[in-house]
Amino acid sequence: MTEVTASELVAIAEGRGAVAVGIADAAPFPEVTAELQARVDAGLSGGLGFTFRDPVRAGDVRATHPWARRFVAVAVPYPMTAPVGEGAVVARFAVGDAYASLRRCLTAVADRLRRAGHRAEAIADDAALVDRAVAVRAGVGWWGKSTMVLVPGLGPWVVLGAVVTDAALPTTEPMRRECGRCVACLPACPTGALVAPGVLDARRCLAAVLQRPGTIPVELRAAVGARLYGCDDCLVACPPGRRALARAAPVAAHDVIGILGADDRSLLVRFGHFYLPGRNLRTLRRNALVVAGNVLGRDRVAIVAGFLGYPDPLLRSHAAWAVGRIGGRVARAALRHALRSERDPGVRDEIESARGREVPVRAPAASTLPDMGSTSSGASTRDGAAGS
Ligand code: SF4
Ligand code: SF4
């Protein structure tokens, strides 16, 4: 057994790709628990589980790791990409498996701590803990008004994680930086989900909406645009991240028809690193149908209409919306035909409403979206919705 120093752990993390490393006390985050609870009470969690499921546990690692004394927090960047061509788009953190490299980095740190006789556990993409608050306390980055943690040189283009340990390591100071007068992320949001600096209404954040199971609210479907998974708009607008963004490599958008036609096995090979509860692909197919409604022309409507006979009513209802949005003679005939045999009242409503939509609507500006709730103040987290 060999003793381990903080600088050795930093070197190990940096050797595995970390761009920022810090050490924080593992004391609770009462302000985070209070903020999460306030947002749940105000309805701003949008039904998301993640840290909202148990705000006390999310703000206190000792609830699950009573021996915890320190966090070794890290930020790991992921390759910058720029989507090209027409089709479905995936947020940059999910183009590859950003969390795989983060886990490798954290595992190396945890292994070294254990070799020194300490308890240590890697926490990556564990929605039960507020990894952003840990990163800020450890000085890995600062809270942006977008609710993302911003890291010098990379801005929001990182994934965050930590090793929790019982080692009494020296702690590092929080960063003395903030966004200053910049507010670029707020108007950049296509749905107005950033309702105030640092306050996210998860009900209308597209990154959250596309992860959440169930029906995508009708009033948000046009704003989904070509997004299959995740949303990068507030990150793209963020000046501290622009240098990283300038190094983006082009990546072809996904063929949405190909996704709709693919079987489970091939979808899991391509998208198995997405957050898909129970490895169930219905949210991915639901998203693809909404994208199809937004991006496909009338010559492709028959393929989308095929989902009007799908066994899952969730997909039938989103298919009805997509077919209605694409519009045209074939769409009208398909909806009329589907209505004759449809028994599910919710799907029938969707078909009726799609039939009533003669002219496809375009994405509404944020200001035209309905007011979906009041705001609260203070820092907030996006909870797995945007990659860290
Ligand atoms: S991820 Fe997209 S929808 Fe969510 S706050 Fe950022 S810009 Fe808005
Ligand atoms: S866009 Fe500006 S205000 Fe928003 S997080 Fe980035 S630096 Fe902060």
mmCIF file of C-alpha atoms and ligand atoms in Angstrom:
data_model
loop_
_atom_site.group_PDB
_atom_site.id
_atom_site.type_symbol
_atom_site.label_atom_id
_atom_site.label_comp_id
_atom_site.label_asym_id
_atom_site.label_seq_id
_atom_site.Cartn_x
_atom_site.Cartn_y
_atom_site.Cartn_z
ATOM 1 C CA MET A 1 0.000 0.000 0.000
ATOM 2 C CA THR A 2 1.467 3.403 -1.031
ATOM 3 C CA GLU A 3 0.187 6.760 0.157
ATOM 4 C CA VAL A 4 -1.313 8.933 -2.539
ATOM 5 C CA THR A 5 -1.077 12.707 -2.976
ATOM 6 C CA ALA A 6 -3.527 15.150 -4.523
ATOM 7 C CA SER A 7 -1.054 16.081 -7.239
ATOM 8 C CA GLU A 8 -0.647 12.422 -8.171
ATOM 9 C CA LEU A 9 -4.426 12.083 -8.553
ATOM 10 C CA VAL A 10 -4.555 15.235 -10.677
ATOM 11 C CA ALA A 11 -1.810 13.825 -12.908
ATOM 12 C CA ILE A 12 -3.698 10.526 -13.262
ATOM 13 C CA ALA A 13 -6.935 12.321 -14.197
ATOM 14 C CA GLU A 14 -5.183 14.625 -16.662
ATOM 15 C CA GLY A 15 -3.414 11.646 -18.160
ATOM 16 C CA ARG A 16 -6.870 10.139 -18.851
ATOM 17 C CA GLY A 17 -8.201 13.258 -20.561
ATOM 18 C CA ALA A 18 -9.441 15.541 -17.762
ATOM 19 C CA VAL A 19 -9.079 19.250 -18.536
ATOM 20 C CA ALA A 20 -9.935 20.372 -15.023
ATOM 21 C CA VAL A 21 -9.587 18.583 -11.703
ATOM 22 C CA GLY A 22 -10.449 19.776 -8.205
ATOM 23 C CA ILE A 23 -11.001 18.372 -4.730
ATOM 24 C CA ALA A 24 -13.996 19.327 -2.615
ATOM 25 C CA ASP A 25 -15.279 18.498 0.828
ATOM 26 C CA ALA A 26 -18.102 15.942 0.705
ATOM 27 C CA ALA A 27 -20.312 17.936 3.079
ATOM 28 C CA PRO A 28 -23.970 18.275 2.013
ATOM 29 C CA PHE A 29 -25.209 20.928 -0.418
ATOM 30 C CA PRO A 30 -28.228 22.255 1.505
ATOM 31 C CA GLU A 31 -28.736 25.095 -0.982
ATOM 32 C CA VAL A 32 -28.982 22.579 -3.822
ATOM 33 C CA THR A 33 -31.460 20.416 -1.935
ATOM 34 C CA ALA A 34 -33.552 23.501 -1.148
ATOM 35 C CA GLU A 35 -33.449 24.691 -4.760
ATOM 36 C CA LEU A 36 -34.373 21.262 -6.168
ATOM 37 C CA GLN A 37 -37.235 20.968 -3.709
ATOM 38 C CA ALA A 38 -38.447 24.485 -4.539
ATOM 39 C CA ARG A 39 -38.449 23.644 -8.234
ATOM 40 C CA VAL A 40 -40.318 20.395 -7.659
ATOM 41 C CA ASP A 41 -42.868 22.322 -5.571
ATOM 42 C CA ALA A 42 -43.188 24.993 -8.282
ATOM 43 C CA GLY A 43 -43.683 22.325 -10.957
ATOM 44 C CA LEU A 44 -40.523 23.329 -12.841
ATOM 45 C CA SER A 45 -39.041 19.822 -12.753
ATOM 46 C CA GLY A 46 -41.321 18.879 -15.609
ATOM 47 C CA GLY A 47 -41.840 15.385 -14.255
ATOM 48 C CA LEU A 48 -38.148 14.562 -14.633
ATOM 49 C CA GLY A 49 -36.766 12.032 -12.187
ATOM 50 C CA PHE A 50 -33.014 12.400 -11.873
ATOM 51 C CA THR A 51 -32.002 14.600 -8.953
ATOM 52 C CA PHE A 52 -35.605 15.786 -8.545
ATOM 53 C CA ARG A 53 -36.626 12.307 -7.438
ATOM 54 C CA ASP A 54 -34.874 12.698 -4.095
ATOM 55 C CA PRO A 55 -33.508 16.217 -3.531
ATOM 56 C CA VAL A 56 -32.116 15.353 -0.087
ATOM 57 C CA ARG A 57 -30.138 12.422 -1.415
ATOM 58 C CA ALA A 58 -29.038 14.410 -4.470
ATOM 59 C CA GLY A 59 -27.577 17.113 -2.237
ATOM 60 C CA ASP A 60 -25.881 14.835 0.283
ATOM 61 C CA VAL A 61 -23.580 12.065 -0.897
ATOM 62 C CA ARG A 62 -23.307 10.817 2.678
ATOM 63 C CA ALA A 63 -26.892 9.633 2.463
ATOM 64 C CA THR A 64 -25.596 6.812 0.275
ATOM 65 C CA HIS A 65 -21.866 6.884 1.112
ATOM 66 C CA PRO A 66 -21.644 7.563 4.875
ATOM 67 C CA TRP A 67 -17.850 7.267 4.767
ATOM 68 C CA ALA A 68 -17.497 10.068 2.173
ATOM 69 C CA ARG A 69 -14.957 12.750 3.036
ATOM 70 C CA ARG A 70 -13.894 14.261 -0.297
ATOM 71 C CA PHE A 71 -14.857 14.491 -3.950
ATOM 72 C CA VAL A 72 -12.214 14.395 -6.633
ATOM 73 C CA ALA A 73 -14.135 16.243 -9.356
ATOM 74 C CA VAL A 74 -13.149 16.174 -13.022
ATOM 75 C CA ALA A 75 -14.281 17.683 -16.316
ATOM 76 C CA VAL A 76 -13.615 15.699 -19.495
ATOM 77 C CA PRO A 77 -14.176 17.244 -22.944
ATOM 78 C CA TYR A 78 -15.785 15.440 -25.843
ATOM 79 C CA PRO A 79 -15.062 15.788 -29.563
ATOM 80 C CA MET A 80 -16.618 18.875 -31.117
ATOM 81 C CA THR A 81 -18.828 18.095 -34.078
ATOM 82 C CA ALA A 82 -20.935 20.112 -36.496
ATOM 83 C CA PRO A 83 -23.981 18.404 -38.018
ATOM 84 C CA VAL A 84 -24.156 18.643 -41.803
ATOM 85 C CA GLY A 85 -26.857 17.660 -44.269
ATOM 86 C CA GLU A 86 -30.555 17.139 -43.725
ATOM 87 C CA GLY A 87 -31.902 14.743 -41.156
ATOM 88 C CA ALA A 88 -32.031 14.075 -37.446
ATOM 89 C CA VAL A 89 -29.500 15.769 -35.204
ATOM 90 C CA VAL A 90 -28.004 14.553 -31.932
ATOM 91 C CA ALA A 91 -26.538 16.855 -29.264
ATOM 92 C CA ARG A 92 -22.756 16.889 -29.398
ATOM 93 C CA PHE A 93 -22.213 15.143 -26.059
ATOM 94 C CA ALA A 94 -24.223 12.171 -27.357
ATOM 95 C CA VAL A 95 -22.636 11.857 -30.824
ATOM 96 C CA GLY A 96 -20.154 9.472 -29.219
ATOM 97 C CA ASP A 97 -20.230 8.027 -25.719
ATOM 98 C CA ALA A 98 -18.764 10.976 -23.806
ATOM 99 C CA TYR A 99 -19.421 9.231 -20.518
ATOM 100 C CA ALA A 100 -17.280 6.240 -21.468
ATOM 101 C CA SER A 101 -14.108 8.359 -21.440
ATOM 102 C CA LEU A 102 -15.258 10.107 -18.260
ATOM 103 C CA ARG A 103 -15.733 6.728 -16.559
ATOM 104 C CA ARG A 104 -12.268 5.574 -17.641
ATOM 105 C CA CYS A 105 -10.777 8.711 -16.123
ATOM 106 C CA LEU A 106 -12.669 8.338 -12.842
ATOM 107 C CA THR A 107 -11.945 4.620 -12.605
ATOM 108 C CA ALA A 108 -8.201 5.288 -12.848
ATOM 109 C CA VAL A 109 -8.431 7.830 -10.011
ATOM 110 C CA ALA A 110 -10.580 5.526 -7.869
ATOM 111 C CA ASP A 111 -8.230 2.583 -8.474
ATOM 112 C CA ARG A 112 -5.253 4.605 -7.274
ATOM 113 C CA LEU A 113 -7.081 5.655 -4.119
ATOM 114 C CA ARG A 114 -8.061 2.073 -3.381
ATOM 115 C CA ARG A 115 -4.477 0.901 -3.885
ATOM 116 C CA ALA A 116 -3.556 3.409 -1.182
ATOM 117 C CA GLY A 117 -6.035 1.734 1.163
ATOM 118 C CA HIS A 118 -8.918 4.209 0.827
ATOM 119 C CA ARG A 119 -12.523 3.714 -0.043
ATOM 120 C CA ALA A 120 -13.308 5.246 -3.401
ATOM 121 C CA GLU A 121 -16.186 5.107 -5.859
ATOM 122 C CA ALA A 122 -16.581 6.733 -9.250
ATOM 123 C CA ILE A 123 -19.791 8.693 -9.819
ATOM 124 C CA ALA A 124 -20.448 9.469 -13.462
ATOM 125 C CA ASP A 125 -23.777 10.244 -15.073
ATOM 126 C CA ASP A 126 -25.421 9.252 -11.813
ATOM 127 C CA ALA A 127 -28.511 11.376 -11.855
ATOM 128 C CA ALA A 128 -28.997 10.922 -8.108
ATOM 129 C CA LEU A 129 -26.115 13.326 -7.337
ATOM 130 C CA VAL A 130 -25.725 16.931 -8.429
ATOM 131 C CA ASP A 131 -22.411 16.610 -10.209
ATOM 132 C CA ARG A 132 -22.495 20.274 -11.222
ATOM 133 C CA ALA A 133 -22.570 21.532 -7.656
ATOM 134 C CA VAL A 134 -19.656 19.217 -6.845
ATOM 135 C CA ALA A 135 -17.671 20.613 -9.784
ATOM 136 C CA VAL A 136 -18.325 24.216 -8.738
ATOM 137 C CA ARG A 137 -17.328 23.582 -5.124
ATOM 138 C CA ALA A 138 -14.122 21.899 -6.317
ATOM 139 C CA GLY A 139 -13.222 24.830 -8.589
ATOM 140 C CA VAL A 140 -13.529 22.811 -11.801
ATOM 141 C CA GLY A 141 -15.715 25.536 -13.320
ATOM 142 C CA TRP A 142 -18.365 28.146 -12.566
ATOM 143 C CA TRP A 143 -22.142 28.195 -12.795
ATOM 144 C CA GLY A 144 -23.263 29.658 -16.094
ATOM 145 C CA LYS A 145 -26.564 31.437 -16.473
ATOM 146 C CA SER A 146 -27.496 28.539 -18.756
ATOM 147 C CA THR A 147 -27.296 26.292 -15.632
ATOM 148 C CA MET A 148 -24.292 24.549 -17.186
ATOM 149 C CA VAL A 149 -20.905 24.487 -15.468
ATOM 150 C CA LEU A 150 -18.430 26.419 -17.612
ATOM 151 C CA VAL A 151 -14.776 25.404 -17.727
ATOM 152 C CA PRO A 152 -12.066 27.870 -18.808
ATOM 153 C CA GLY A 153 -11.096 27.276 -22.440
ATOM 154 C CA LEU A 154 -14.020 24.939 -23.141
ATOM 155 C CA GLY A 155 -17.082 26.616 -21.697
ATOM 156 C CA PRO A 156 -19.930 24.106 -21.386
ATOM 157 C CA TRP A 157 -18.475 21.437 -23.728
ATOM 158 C CA VAL A 158 -17.497 18.961 -21.009
ATOM 159 C CA VAL A 159 -19.006 16.108 -19.047
ATOM 160 C CA LEU A 160 -18.608 16.131 -15.290
ATOM 161 C CA GLY A 161 -18.062 13.411 -12.753
ATOM 162 C CA ALA A 162 -16.386 12.729 -9.430
ATOM 163 C CA VAL A 163 -14.772 10.100 -7.287
ATOM 164 C CA VAL A 164 -16.088 10.023 -3.762
ATOM 165 C CA THR A 165 -13.500 8.897 -1.222
ATOM 166 C CA ASP A 166 -12.748 8.688 2.491
ATOM 167 C CA ALA A 167 -9.213 10.038 1.897
ATOM 168 C CA ALA A 168 -8.556 13.330 3.750
ATOM 169 C CA LEU A 169 -7.149 15.058 0.672
ATOM 170 C CA PRO A 170 -6.481 18.836 0.677
ATOM 171 C CA THR A 171 -9.348 20.732 -0.947
ATOM 172 C CA THR A 172 -9.165 23.256 -3.792
ATOM 173 C CA GLU A 173 -10.894 26.650 -3.923
ATOM 174 C CA PRO A 174 -14.031 27.414 -5.964
ATOM 175 C CA MET A 175 -13.351 29.460 -9.077
ATOM 176 C CA ARG A 176 -13.749 33.236 -8.818
ATOM 177 C CA ARG A 177 -15.419 33.630 -12.198
ATOM 178 C CA GLU A 178 -18.887 34.274 -13.455
ATOM 179 C CA CYS A 179 -20.702 35.133 -16.665
ATOM 180 C CA GLY A 180 -20.547 38.887 -16.093
ATOM 181 C CA ARG A 181 -22.952 40.865 -18.278
ATOM 182 C CA CYS A 182 -23.383 38.112 -20.859
ATOM 183 C CA VAL A 183 -26.893 36.713 -21.204
ATOM 184 C CA ALA A 184 -26.480 35.152 -24.666
ATOM 185 C CA CYS A 185 -27.903 31.769 -23.701
ATOM 186 C CA LEU A 186 -31.306 33.090 -22.631
ATOM 187 C CA PRO A 187 -32.593 34.375 -25.999
ATOM 188 C CA ALA A 188 -30.815 31.489 -27.785
ATOM 189 C CA CYS A 189 -33.207 28.950 -26.258
ATOM 190 C CA PRO A 190 -35.837 28.025 -28.864
ATOM 191 C CA THR A 191 -38.576 27.492 -26.266
ATOM 192 C CA GLY A 192 -37.741 30.136 -23.674
ATOM 193 C CA ALA A 193 -36.895 27.415 -21.151
ATOM 194 C CA LEU A 194 -34.220 29.577 -19.532
ATOM 195 C CA VAL A 195 -36.787 31.679 -17.756
ATOM 196 C CA ALA A 196 -34.224 33.740 -15.820
ATOM 197 C CA PRO A 197 -30.436 33.617 -15.401
ATOM 198 C CA GLY A 198 -29.653 30.222 -13.877
ATOM 199 C CA VAL A 199 -33.285 29.073 -13.855
ATOM 200 C CA LEU A 200 -34.415 26.338 -16.199
ATOM 201 C CA ASP A 201 -38.023 25.337 -16.722
ATOM 202 C CA ALA A 202 -37.457 21.645 -17.455
ATOM 203 C CA ARG A 203 -41.002 21.337 -18.794
ATOM 204 C CA ARG A 204 -40.030 23.163 -21.958
ATOM 205 C CA CYS A 205 -36.296 22.405 -22.197
ATOM 206 C CA LEU A 206 -36.076 20.304 -25.356
ATOM 207 C CA ALA A 207 -33.150 18.292 -24.020
ATOM 208 C CA ALA A 208 -35.358 17.207 -21.108
ATOM 209 C CA VAL A 209 -38.490 16.838 -23.224
ATOM 210 C CA LEU A 210 -36.712 14.449 -25.599
ATOM 211 C CA GLN A 211 -35.516 12.254 -22.718
ATOM 212 C CA ARG A 212 -38.749 12.180 -20.807
ATOM 213 C CA PRO A 213 -41.083 9.241 -21.494
ATOM 214 C CA GLY A 214 -44.663 9.813 -22.622
ATOM 215 C CA THR A 215 -46.243 12.359 -24.908
ATOM 216 C CA ILE A 216 -44.262 15.324 -26.183
ATOM 217 C CA PRO A 217 -46.487 18.381 -25.597
ATOM 218 C CA VAL A 218 -48.088 19.356 -28.896
ATOM 219 C CA GLU A 219 -47.064 22.996 -28.488
ATOM 220 C CA LEU A 220 -43.381 21.981 -28.340
ATOM 221 C CA ARG A 221 -43.258 19.512 -31.241
ATOM 222 C CA ALA A 222 -42.572 22.038 -33.990
ATOM 223 C CA ALA A 223 -39.800 23.569 -31.865
ATOM 224 C CA VAL A 224 -38.159 20.132 -31.617
ATOM 225 C CA GLY A 225 -37.172 20.679 -35.249
ATOM 226 C CA ALA A 226 -34.558 18.121 -36.318
ATOM 227 C CA ARG A 227 -33.463 17.233 -32.767
ATOM 228 C CA LEU A 228 -33.510 13.490 -32.189
ATOM 229 C CA TYR A 229 -31.810 13.664 -28.802
ATOM 230 C CA GLY A 230 -30.526 16.585 -26.782
ATOM 231 C CA CYS A 231 -30.310 20.258 -27.622
ATOM 232 C CA ASP A 232 -27.192 22.384 -27.918
ATOM 233 C CA ASP A 233 -28.574 25.836 -28.671
ATOM 234 C CA CYS A 234 -27.730 27.477 -25.348
ATOM 235 C CA LEU A 235 -24.284 25.857 -25.411
ATOM 236 C CA VAL A 236 -23.573 27.034 -28.955
ATOM 237 C CA ALA A 237 -24.447 30.594 -27.919
ATOM 238 C CA CYS A 238 -22.023 30.540 -24.993
ATOM 239 C CA PRO A 239 -18.934 32.728 -25.695
ATOM 240 C CA PRO A 240 -16.538 30.789 -23.400
ATOM 241 C CA GLY A 241 -17.178 27.714 -25.551
ATOM 242 C CA ARG A 242 -16.695 29.305 -28.961
ATOM 243 C CA ARG A 243 -13.035 28.446 -29.387
ATOM 244 C CA ALA A 244 -13.805 24.752 -28.844
ATOM 245 C CA LEU A 245 -16.754 24.973 -31.204
ATOM 246 C CA ALA A 246 -14.527 26.425 -33.919
ATOM 247 C CA ARG A 247 -12.615 23.131 -33.971
ATOM 248 C CA ALA A 248 -15.758 21.126 -34.780
ATOM 249 C CA ALA A 249 -15.506 18.269 -37.268
ATOM 250 C CA PRO A 250 -18.463 17.764 -39.629
ATOM 251 C CA VAL A 251 -20.733 14.812 -38.842
ATOM 252 C CA ALA A 252 -23.575 13.768 -41.128
ATOM 253 C CA ALA A 253 -27.103 14.140 -39.753
ATOM 254 C CA HIS A 254 -29.019 10.872 -39.297
ATOM 255 C CA ASP A 255 -31.420 9.657 -41.946
ATOM 256 C CA VAL A 256 -34.741 9.790 -40.111
ATOM 257 C CA ILE A 257 -36.384 7.311 -42.477
ATOM 258 C CA GLY A 258 -33.562 4.881 -41.728
ATOM 259 C CA ILE A 259 -34.172 5.281 -37.990
ATOM 260 C CA LEU A 260 -37.911 4.711 -38.369
ATOM 261 C CA GLY A 261 -37.279 1.583 -40.392
ATOM 262 C CA ALA A 262 -34.562 0.104 -38.159
ATOM 263 C CA ASP A 263 -35.086 -2.795 -35.769
ATOM 264 C CA ASP A 264 -34.329 -2.634 -32.045
ATOM 265 C CA ARG A 265 -30.983 -4.338 -32.312
ATOM 266 C CA SER A 266 -29.516 -1.928 -34.841
ATOM 267 C CA LEU A 267 -30.949 1.094 -33.029
ATOM 268 C CA LEU A 268 -29.286 -0.044 -29.804
ATOM 269 C CA VAL A 269 -25.969 -0.473 -31.592
ATOM 270 C CA ARG A 270 -26.172 3.127 -32.818
ATOM 271 C CA PHE A 271 -27.924 4.835 -29.930
ATOM 272 C CA GLY A 272 -27.556 2.472 -26.959
ATOM 273 C CA HIS A 273 -25.467 5.092 -25.119
ATOM 274 C CA PHE A 274 -28.475 7.447 -24.966
ATOM 275 C CA TYR A 275 -30.523 7.638 -21.801
ATOM 276 C CA LEU A 276 -33.153 4.992 -22.658
ATOM 277 C CA PRO A 277 -34.854 3.704 -19.495
ATOM 278 C CA GLY A 278 -35.069 -0.075 -19.616
ATOM 279 C CA ARG A 279 -33.332 -0.018 -23.040
ATOM 280 C CA ASN A 280 -36.794 0.756 -24.386
ATOM 281 C CA LEU A 281 -36.706 2.426 -27.794
ATOM 282 C CA ARG A 282 -40.163 3.952 -27.831
ATOM 283 C CA THR A 283 -38.916 7.425 -26.780
ATOM 284 C CA LEU A 284 -36.309 7.320 -29.553
ATOM 285 C CA ARG A 285 -38.922 6.306 -32.160
ATOM 286 C CA ARG A 286 -41.338 8.906 -30.782
ATOM 287 C CA ASN A 287 -38.638 11.562 -31.216
ATOM 288 C CA ALA A 288 -37.872 10.323 -34.729
ATOM 289 C CA LEU A 289 -41.552 10.670 -35.670
ATOM 290 C CA VAL A 290 -41.618 14.269 -34.484
ATOM 291 C CA VAL A 291 -38.416 14.996 -36.415
ATOM 292 C CA ALA A 292 -39.964 13.314 -39.461
ATOM 293 C CA GLY A 293 -42.980 15.609 -39.197
ATOM 294 C CA ASN A 294 -40.677 18.597 -39.068
ATOM 295 C CA VAL A 295 -38.165 17.766 -41.780
ATOM 296 C CA LEU A 296 -39.674 15.376 -44.326
ATOM 297 C CA GLY A 297 -41.414 16.361 -47.517
ATOM 298 C CA ARG A 298 -44.734 15.023 -48.788
ATOM 299 C CA ASP A 299 -43.015 12.441 -50.994
ATOM 300 C CA ARG A 300 -41.982 10.592 -47.787
ATOM 301 C CA VAL A 301 -45.243 10.814 -45.877
ATOM 302 C CA ALA A 302 -46.287 7.228 -46.619
ATOM 303 C CA ILE A 303 -43.372 5.897 -44.552
ATOM 304 C CA VAL A 304 -44.420 7.977 -41.554
ATOM 305 C CA ALA A 305 -48.057 6.990 -42.085
ATOM 306 C CA GLY A 306 -47.007 3.358 -41.659
ATOM 307 C CA PHE A 307 -46.705 4.105 -37.929
ATOM 308 C CA LEU A 308 -50.434 4.863 -37.747
ATOM 309 C CA GLY A 309 -50.860 1.084 -37.504
ATOM 310 C CA TYR A 310 -48.096 0.544 -34.958
ATOM 311 C CA PRO A 311 -49.089 -1.429 -31.823
ATOM 312 C CA ASP A 312 -47.928 1.323 -29.435
ATOM 313 C CA PRO A 313 -50.512 4.141 -29.063
ATOM 314 C CA LEU A 314 -47.762 6.605 -28.097
ATOM 315 C CA LEU A 315 -46.182 6.113 -31.508
ATOM 316 C CA ARG A 316 -49.523 6.125 -33.341
ATOM 317 C CA SER A 317 -50.386 9.482 -31.808
ATOM 318 C CA HIS A 318 -47.039 11.066 -32.700
ATOM 319 C CA ALA A 319 -47.280 9.562 -36.171
ATOM 320 C CA ALA A 320 -50.675 11.219 -36.569
ATOM 321 C CA TRP A 321 -49.181 14.560 -35.656
ATOM 322 C CA ALA A 322 -46.243 14.050 -38.031
ATOM 323 C CA VAL A 323 -48.460 12.993 -40.934
ATOM 324 C CA GLY A 324 -50.723 15.975 -40.367
ATOM 325 C CA ARG A 325 -47.776 18.329 -40.199
ATOM 326 C CA ILE A 326 -46.335 17.025 -43.460
ATOM 327 C CA GLY A 327 -49.780 17.372 -44.997
ATOM 328 C CA GLY A 328 -50.965 16.742 -48.543
ATOM 329 C CA ARG A 329 -53.358 14.356 -50.265
ATOM 330 C CA VAL A 330 -51.649 11.128 -49.186
ATOM 331 C CA ALA A 331 -51.489 12.364 -45.595
ATOM 332 C CA ARG A 332 -55.187 13.187 -45.561
ATOM 333 C CA ALA A 333 -56.101 9.776 -46.948
ATOM 334 C CA ALA A 334 -53.894 7.998 -44.401
ATOM 335 C CA LEU A 335 -55.422 9.902 -41.493
ATOM 336 C CA ARG A 336 -58.943 9.271 -42.737
ATOM 337 C CA HIS A 337 -58.206 5.572 -43.057
ATOM 338 C CA ALA A 338 -56.558 5.391 -39.611
ATOM 339 C CA LEU A 339 -59.510 7.047 -37.932
ATOM 340 C CA ARG A 340 -61.858 4.304 -39.140
ATOM 341 C CA SER A 341 -60.058 1.596 -37.179
ATOM 342 C CA GLU A 342 -58.504 3.558 -34.292
ATOM 343 C CA ARG A 343 -60.039 2.720 -30.885
ATOM 344 C CA ASP A 344 -57.726 4.592 -28.510
ATOM 345 C CA PRO A 345 -59.416 7.892 -27.535
ATOM 346 C CA GLY A 346 -56.114 9.769 -27.195
ATOM 347 C CA VAL A 347 -54.915 8.657 -30.612
ATOM 348 C CA ARG A 348 -58.302 9.476 -32.124
ATOM 349 C CA ASP A 349 -57.967 13.013 -30.746
ATOM 350 C CA GLU A 350 -54.517 13.329 -32.321
ATOM 351 C CA ILE A 351 -55.823 12.107 -35.676
ATOM 352 C CA GLU A 352 -58.789 14.487 -35.556
ATOM 353 C CA SER A 353 -56.543 17.386 -34.719
ATOM 354 C CA ALA A 354 -54.049 16.393 -37.442
ATOM 355 C CA ARG A 355 -56.889 16.259 -39.967
ATOM 356 C CA GLY A 356 -57.916 19.740 -38.965
ATOM 357 C CA ARG A 357 -54.473 21.067 -39.756
ATOM 358 C CA GLU A 358 -54.696 21.821 -43.466
ATOM 359 C CA VAL A 359 -51.546 23.919 -43.659
ATOM 360 C CA PRO A 360 -48.387 22.687 -41.921
ATOM 361 C CA VAL A 361 -47.350 25.077 -39.186
ATOM 362 C CA ARG A 362 -43.816 26.311 -38.753
ATOM 363 C CA ALA A 363 -41.830 26.342 -35.511
ATOM 364 C CA PRO A 364 -43.244 29.021 -33.222
ATOM 365 C CA ALA A 365 -40.957 31.692 -31.869
ATOM 366 C CA ALA A 366 -40.301 31.345 -28.145
ATOM 367 C CA SER A 367 -42.489 34.353 -27.435
ATOM 368 C CA THR A 368 -45.504 32.647 -29.025
ATOM 369 C CA LEU A 369 -45.288 29.595 -26.787
ATOM 370 C CA PRO A 370 -47.786 29.466 -23.983
ATOM 371 C CA ASP A 371 -46.658 30.582 -20.584
ATOM 372 C CA MET A 372 -45.835 27.254 -18.978
ATOM 373 C CA GLY A 373 -45.120 28.368 -15.488
ATOM 374 C CA SER A 374 -43.666 30.932 -13.214
ATOM 375 C CA THR A 375 -40.011 31.219 -12.361
ATOM 376 C CA SER A 376 -38.020 30.709 -9.243
ATOM 377 C CA SER A 377 -34.652 32.130 -8.401
ATOM 378 C CA GLY A 378 -31.287 30.591 -7.747
ATOM 379 C CA ALA A 379 -29.078 28.059 -9.446
ATOM 380 C CA SER A 380 -30.591 25.077 -11.117
ATOM 381 C CA THR A 381 -29.419 21.911 -12.793
ATOM 382 C CA ARG A 382 -30.571 20.423 -16.088
ATOM 383 C CA ASP A 383 -30.274 16.949 -14.677
ATOM 384 C CA GLY A 384 -28.748 14.842 -17.374
ATOM 385 C CA ALA A 385 -30.537 16.857 -20.015
ATOM 386 C CA ALA A 386 -27.491 18.349 -21.577
ATOM 387 C CA GLY A 387 -24.706 16.057 -20.896
ATOM 388 C CA SER A 388 -23.257 16.672 -17.519
HETATM 389 S S1 SF4 B 1 -30.936 22.741 -23.972
HETATM 390 FE FE1 SF4 B 1 -32.099 23.755 -25.631
HETATM 391 S S2 SF4 B 1 -34.204 23.866 -24.905
HETATM 392 FE FE2 SF4 B 1 -32.919 23.387 -23.103
HETATM 393 S S3 SF4 B 1 -32.438 25.395 -22.211
HETATM 394 FE FE3 SF4 B 1 -30.767 24.956 -23.658
HETATM 395 S S4 SF4 B 1 -31.424 25.890 -25.595
HETATM 396 FE FE4 SF4 B 1 -33.228 25.744 -24.263
HETATM 397 S S1 SF4 B 2 -24.021 32.305 -22.769
HETATM 398 FE FE1 SF4 B 2 -23.142 33.909 -21.463
HETATM 399 S S2 SF4 B 2 -24.550 34.030 -19.729
HETATM 400 FE FE2 SF4 B 2 -24.995 32.098 -20.740
HETATM 401 S S3 SF4 B 2 -23.754 30.601 -19.651
HETATM 402 FE FE3 SF4 B 2 -22.547 31.286 -21.406
HETATM 403 S S4 SF4 B 2 -21.286 32.999 -20.591
HETATM 404 FE FE4 SF4 B 2 -22.931 32.618 -19.136
#
